[in-house]
Amino acid sequence: MAETARMICASTALADGGKGIRFEIQTESGPLSAFVVRFDGRVFGYLNRCAHIGIEMDWQPGEFFDDSGLYLVCATHGATYLPDSGRCIAGPCRGARLTQLEIFEQDSAVYLK
């Protein structure tokens, strides 16, 4: 594990297609909201900013998946994203992508690289 890695949560906090974990990352322009989710047994992390207009996506804290648990959905305009790539497949920003973060899982925890 790299010295600069930051623990986000325990691996058990993320269920496949379930509630995500929100956290903040620090950038030169200030803090940005981000999230991690589990899909198909793997963890994925993105900035919490819809590719359409840059607003936060979850309708309640950590609620990013649709009812099927197969797609990430922006609560404002319904942009629908593939959880494993962040690519928008439906809605006003079709073809655009969420900003993906480097996330990895080790020793029963989820980390931001």
XYZ file of N, CA and C in Angstrom:
339
model
N 0.841 -1.177 0.000
C 0.000 0.000 0.000
C 0.888 1.243 0.000
N 0.543 2.198 -0.835
C 1.324 3.425 -0.928
C 1.177 4.248 0.350
N 2.245 4.967 0.683
C 2.248 5.798 1.894
C 1.150 6.855 1.867
N 0.785 7.327 0.675
C -0.182 8.405 0.569
C -1.625 7.917 0.492
N -1.857 6.607 0.565
C -3.218 6.078 0.496
C -4.015 6.508 1.725
N -5.294 6.741 1.507
C -6.188 7.171 2.589
C -7.327 6.167 2.725
N -7.523 5.655 3.923
C -8.620 4.719 4.148
C -9.951 5.463 4.095
N -10.885 4.892 3.335
C -12.219 5.484 3.203
C -13.217 4.783 4.123
N -13.198 3.443 4.105
C -14.154 2.692 4.914
C -13.724 1.231 4.997
N -14.380 0.490 5.859
C -14.178 -0.960 5.914
C -14.833 -1.586 4.690
N -14.266 -2.648 4.180
C -14.830 -3.337 3.014
C -16.275 -3.756 3.244
N -16.589 -4.152 4.461
C -17.942 -4.618 4.779
C -18.988 -3.509 4.738
N -18.570 -2.245 4.682
C -19.511 -1.124 4.626
C -20.170 -0.991 3.258
N -19.620 -1.668 2.247
C -20.145 -1.561 0.884
C -20.725 -2.892 0.424
N -22.018 -2.895 0.114
C -22.681 -4.080 -0.429
C -22.878 -3.884 -1.928
N -22.805 -4.955 -2.687
C -23.000 -4.899 -4.137
C -24.319 -4.203 -4.485
N -24.242 -3.114 -5.254
C -25.433 -2.388 -5.671
C -26.153 -1.673 -4.550
N -25.494 -1.533 -3.405
C -26.116 -0.909 -2.240
C -25.644 0.514 -2.015
N -25.880 0.980 -0.828
C -25.537 2.351 -0.453
C -24.034 2.593 -0.583
N -23.680 3.769 -1.089
C -22.285 4.160 -1.211
C -21.816 4.914 0.022
N -20.540 5.184 0.062
C -19.939 5.969 1.146
C -19.424 7.272 0.550
N -19.878 8.381 1.111
C -19.413 9.708 0.686
C -18.177 10.093 1.488
N -17.295 10.861 0.856
C -16.130 11.414 1.546
C -15.684 12.643 0.769
N -14.772 13.399 1.325
C -14.252 14.585 0.643
C -12.809 14.373 0.253
N -12.436 14.962 -0.877
C -11.030 15.007 -1.260
C -10.627 16.475 -1.319
N -9.379 16.739 -1.005
C -8.864 18.104 -1.039
C -8.192 18.356 -2.384
N -8.525 19.475 -3.001
C -7.901 19.881 -4.261
C -7.357 21.293 -4.087
N -6.634 21.759 -5.076
C -6.098 23.126 -5.018
C -7.211 24.153 -4.909
N -8.374 23.854 -5.478
C -9.485 24.801 -5.438
C -10.427 24.573 -4.252
N -10.072 23.638 -3.368
C -10.882 23.382 -2.185
C -11.400 21.956 -2.148
N -12.228 21.643 -1.139
C -12.724 20.273 -0.995
C -13.780 19.932 -2.046
N -13.779 18.670 -2.486
C -14.787 18.168 -3.416
C -15.405 16.908 -2.830
N -16.699 16.741 -3.043
C -17.404 15.551 -2.598
C -17.086 14.388 -3.534
N -16.927 13.203 -2.965
C -16.634 11.992 -3.733
C -17.405 10.837 -3.099
N -17.400 9.691 -3.779
C -18.077 8.522 -3.224
C -17.451 7.234 -3.740
N -17.666 6.173 -2.972
C -17.287 4.824 -3.393
C -18.526 3.942 -3.322
N -18.590 2.979 -4.251
C -19.658 1.986 -4.278
C -19.042 0.632 -4.600
N -19.801 -0.413 -4.336
C -19.386 -1.759 -4.744
C -20.341 -2.225 -5.839
N -19.745 -2.769 -6.915
C -20.536 -3.304 -8.019
C -19.810 -4.511 -8.589
N -20.533 -5.588 -8.773
C -19.967 -6.823 -9.324
C -18.748 -7.283 -8.519
N -18.810 -7.072 -7.201
C -17.752 -7.532 -6.306
C -16.532 -6.632 -6.213
N -16.511 -5.541 -6.968
C -15.355 -4.625 -6.962
C -15.782 -3.246 -6.480
N -14.808 -2.463 -5.999
C -15.111 -1.108 -5.540
C -14.714 -0.093 -6.609
N -15.530 0.956 -6.710
C -15.302 2.031 -7.671
C -15.527 3.355 -6.961
N -14.749 4.368 -7.323
C -14.888 5.680 -6.721
C -14.939 6.768 -7.771
N -15.746 7.782 -7.496
C -15.939 8.897 -8.424
C -16.114 10.196 -7.642
N -15.846 11.310 -8.317
C -16.267 12.589 -7.759
C -17.783 12.587 -7.757
N -18.374 13.166 -6.745
C -19.832 13.226 -6.643
C -20.334 14.438 -7.427
N -20.117 14.379 -8.743
C -20.503 15.474 -9.639
C -21.035 14.876 -10.932
N -22.300 15.109 -11.200
C -22.907 14.637 -12.441
C -22.170 15.254 -13.627
N -21.945 14.462 -14.658
C -21.265 14.961 -15.858
C -22.125 15.972 -16.612
N -23.403 16.039 -16.313
C -24.317 16.959 -17.000
C -24.099 18.403 -16.552
N -24.276 18.676 -15.256
C -24.102 20.052 -14.779
C -23.274 20.160 -13.503
N -22.637 19.090 -13.104
C -21.696 19.163 -11.987
C -22.301 19.238 -10.603
N -23.560 18.835 -10.454
C -24.164 18.833 -9.119
C -24.002 17.455 -8.482
N -24.166 17.388 -7.156
C -24.058 16.101 -6.466
C -25.179 15.180 -6.936
N -24.866 13.894 -7.011
C -25.768 12.934 -7.637
C -26.744 12.238 -6.700
N -26.361 11.994 -5.461
C -27.204 11.180 -4.585
C -28.446 11.934 -4.115
N -29.578 11.219 -4.092
C -30.835 11.839 -3.671
C -30.954 11.864 -2.154
N -30.288 10.968 -1.485
C -30.089 10.947 -0.041
C -28.620 10.590 0.142
N -27.986 10.986 1.240
C -26.563 10.676 1.391
C -26.251 9.193 1.143
N -25.402 8.941 0.155
C -24.969 7.587 -0.162
C -25.871 6.812 -1.102
N -27.002 7.377 -1.496
C -27.945 6.686 -2.390
C -27.647 7.065 -3.843
N -26.840 6.239 -4.500
C -26.411 6.496 -5.875
C -27.010 5.522 -6.883
N -27.313 4.297 -6.443
C -27.828 3.278 -7.360
C -29.327 3.440 -7.608
N -29.762 2.982 -8.792
C -31.191 2.890 -9.060
C -31.761 1.714 -8.264
N -33.067 1.494 -8.378
C -33.712 0.427 -7.609
C -33.185 -0.963 -7.944
N -32.686 -1.148 -9.165
C -32.177 -2.465 -9.563
C -30.785 -2.746 -9.002
N -30.080 -1.697 -8.567
C -28.705 -1.857 -8.090
C -27.708 -2.073 -9.213
N -28.115 -1.766 -10.454
C -27.254 -1.985 -11.619
C -26.659 -0.707 -12.197
N -27.263 0.443 -11.890
C -26.819 1.700 -12.493
C -26.737 2.804 -11.445
N -25.782 3.711 -11.640
C -25.706 4.926 -10.840
C -26.587 5.962 -11.522
N -27.363 6.710 -10.739
C -28.302 7.667 -11.319
C -28.189 9.006 -10.611
N -28.153 10.079 -11.401
C -28.198 11.429 -10.840
C -29.645 11.733 -10.461
N -29.862 12.119 -9.232
C -31.210 12.366 -8.734
C -31.872 13.581 -9.377
N -31.104 14.509 -9.927
C -31.690 15.735 -10.457
C -32.283 15.567 -11.851
N -31.522 15.062 -12.804
C -32.009 14.949 -14.182
C -32.050 13.522 -14.704
N -31.733 12.541 -13.876
C -31.855 11.151 -14.276
C -30.750 10.606 -15.154
N -29.617 11.299 -15.250
C -28.496 10.745 -16.015
C -28.127 9.398 -15.407
N -27.950 8.388 -16.260
C -27.707 7.016 -15.816
C -26.312 6.582 -16.230
N -25.550 6.068 -15.274
C -24.137 5.734 -15.492
C -23.859 4.265 -15.200
N -22.901 3.697 -15.936
C -22.405 2.360 -15.633
C -21.492 2.464 -14.411
N -21.719 1.667 -13.375
C -20.926 1.781 -12.152
C -19.456 1.427 -12.317
N -19.129 0.571 -13.286
C -17.740 0.124 -13.426
C -16.882 1.029 -14.297
N -17.510 1.945 -15.041
C -16.729 2.842 -15.902
C -17.083 4.310 -15.710
N -18.256 4.582 -15.142
C -18.711 5.957 -14.992
C -19.256 6.555 -16.273
N -19.419 5.738 -17.323
C -19.914 6.248 -18.611
C -21.426 6.425 -18.547
N -21.903 7.593 -19.005
C -23.331 7.884 -19.039
C -23.955 7.147 -20.225
N -24.982 6.344 -19.942
C -25.629 5.575 -21.006
C -27.036 6.068 -21.313
N -27.566 6.981 -20.504
C -28.896 7.535 -20.743
C -29.008 8.871 -20.029
N -29.820 9.747 -20.619
C -30.029 11.048 -20.006
C -29.331 12.157 -20.765
N -29.293 13.343 -20.185
C -28.828 14.533 -20.893
C -27.337 14.577 -21.213
N -26.542 13.688 -20.657
C -25.092 13.735 -20.922
C -24.580 12.409 -21.474
N -25.415 11.713 -22.245
C -25.052 10.409 -22.812
C -23.663 10.467 -23.445
N -22.818 9.498 -23.086
C -21.459 9.417 -23.619
C -20.410 10.089 -22.745
N -20.828 11.010 -21.877
C -19.882 11.666 -20.958
C -19.548 10.685 -19.831
N -18.575 11.038 -19.010
C -18.157 10.146 -17.919
C -18.035 10.904 -16.607
N -18.285 10.168 -15.535
C -17.969 10.675 -14.204
C -16.453 10.696 -14.063
N -15.949 11.540 -13.180
C -14.510 11.583 -12.916
C -14.162 10.462 -11.951
N -13.425 9.472 -12.464
C -13.089 8.289 -11.671
C -11.880 8.561 -10.779
N -11.913 7.999 -9.583
C -10.816 8.118 -8.626
C -10.100 6.778 -8.519
N -8.837 6.814 -8.128
C -8.071 5.579 -7.936
C -8.401 5.005 -6.568
N -9.144 3.919 -6.586
C -9.613 3.255 -5.373
C -9.088 1.831 -5.384
N -8.700 1.324 -4.223
C -8.315 -0.081 -4.142
C -8.751 -0.646 -2.798
N -8.799 -1.969 -2.751
C -9.223 -2.675 -1.556
C -8.077 -3.556 -1.077
N -7.778 -3.460 0.217
C -6.683 -4.243 0.798
C -6.938 -4.426 2.285
N -6.630 -5.605 2.800
C -6.756 -5.885 4.240
C -8.123 -5.481 4.797
N -9.171 -5.834 4.070
C -10.562 -5.596 4.495
C -10.923 -4.121 4.625
N -10.252 -3.263 3.852
C -10.568 -1.837 3.856
C -10.502 -1.292 2.431
N -11.185 -0.175 2.210
C -11.215 0.506 0.916
C -10.392 1.779 1.048
N -9.507 2.004 0.072
C -8.573 3.133 0.119
C -8.648 3.987 -1.139
N -8.360 5.266 -0.961
C -8.132 6.202 -2.056
C -6.635 6.314 -2.235
N -6.156 6.096 -3.457
C -4.720 6.201 -3.741
C -4.277 7.636 -3.747
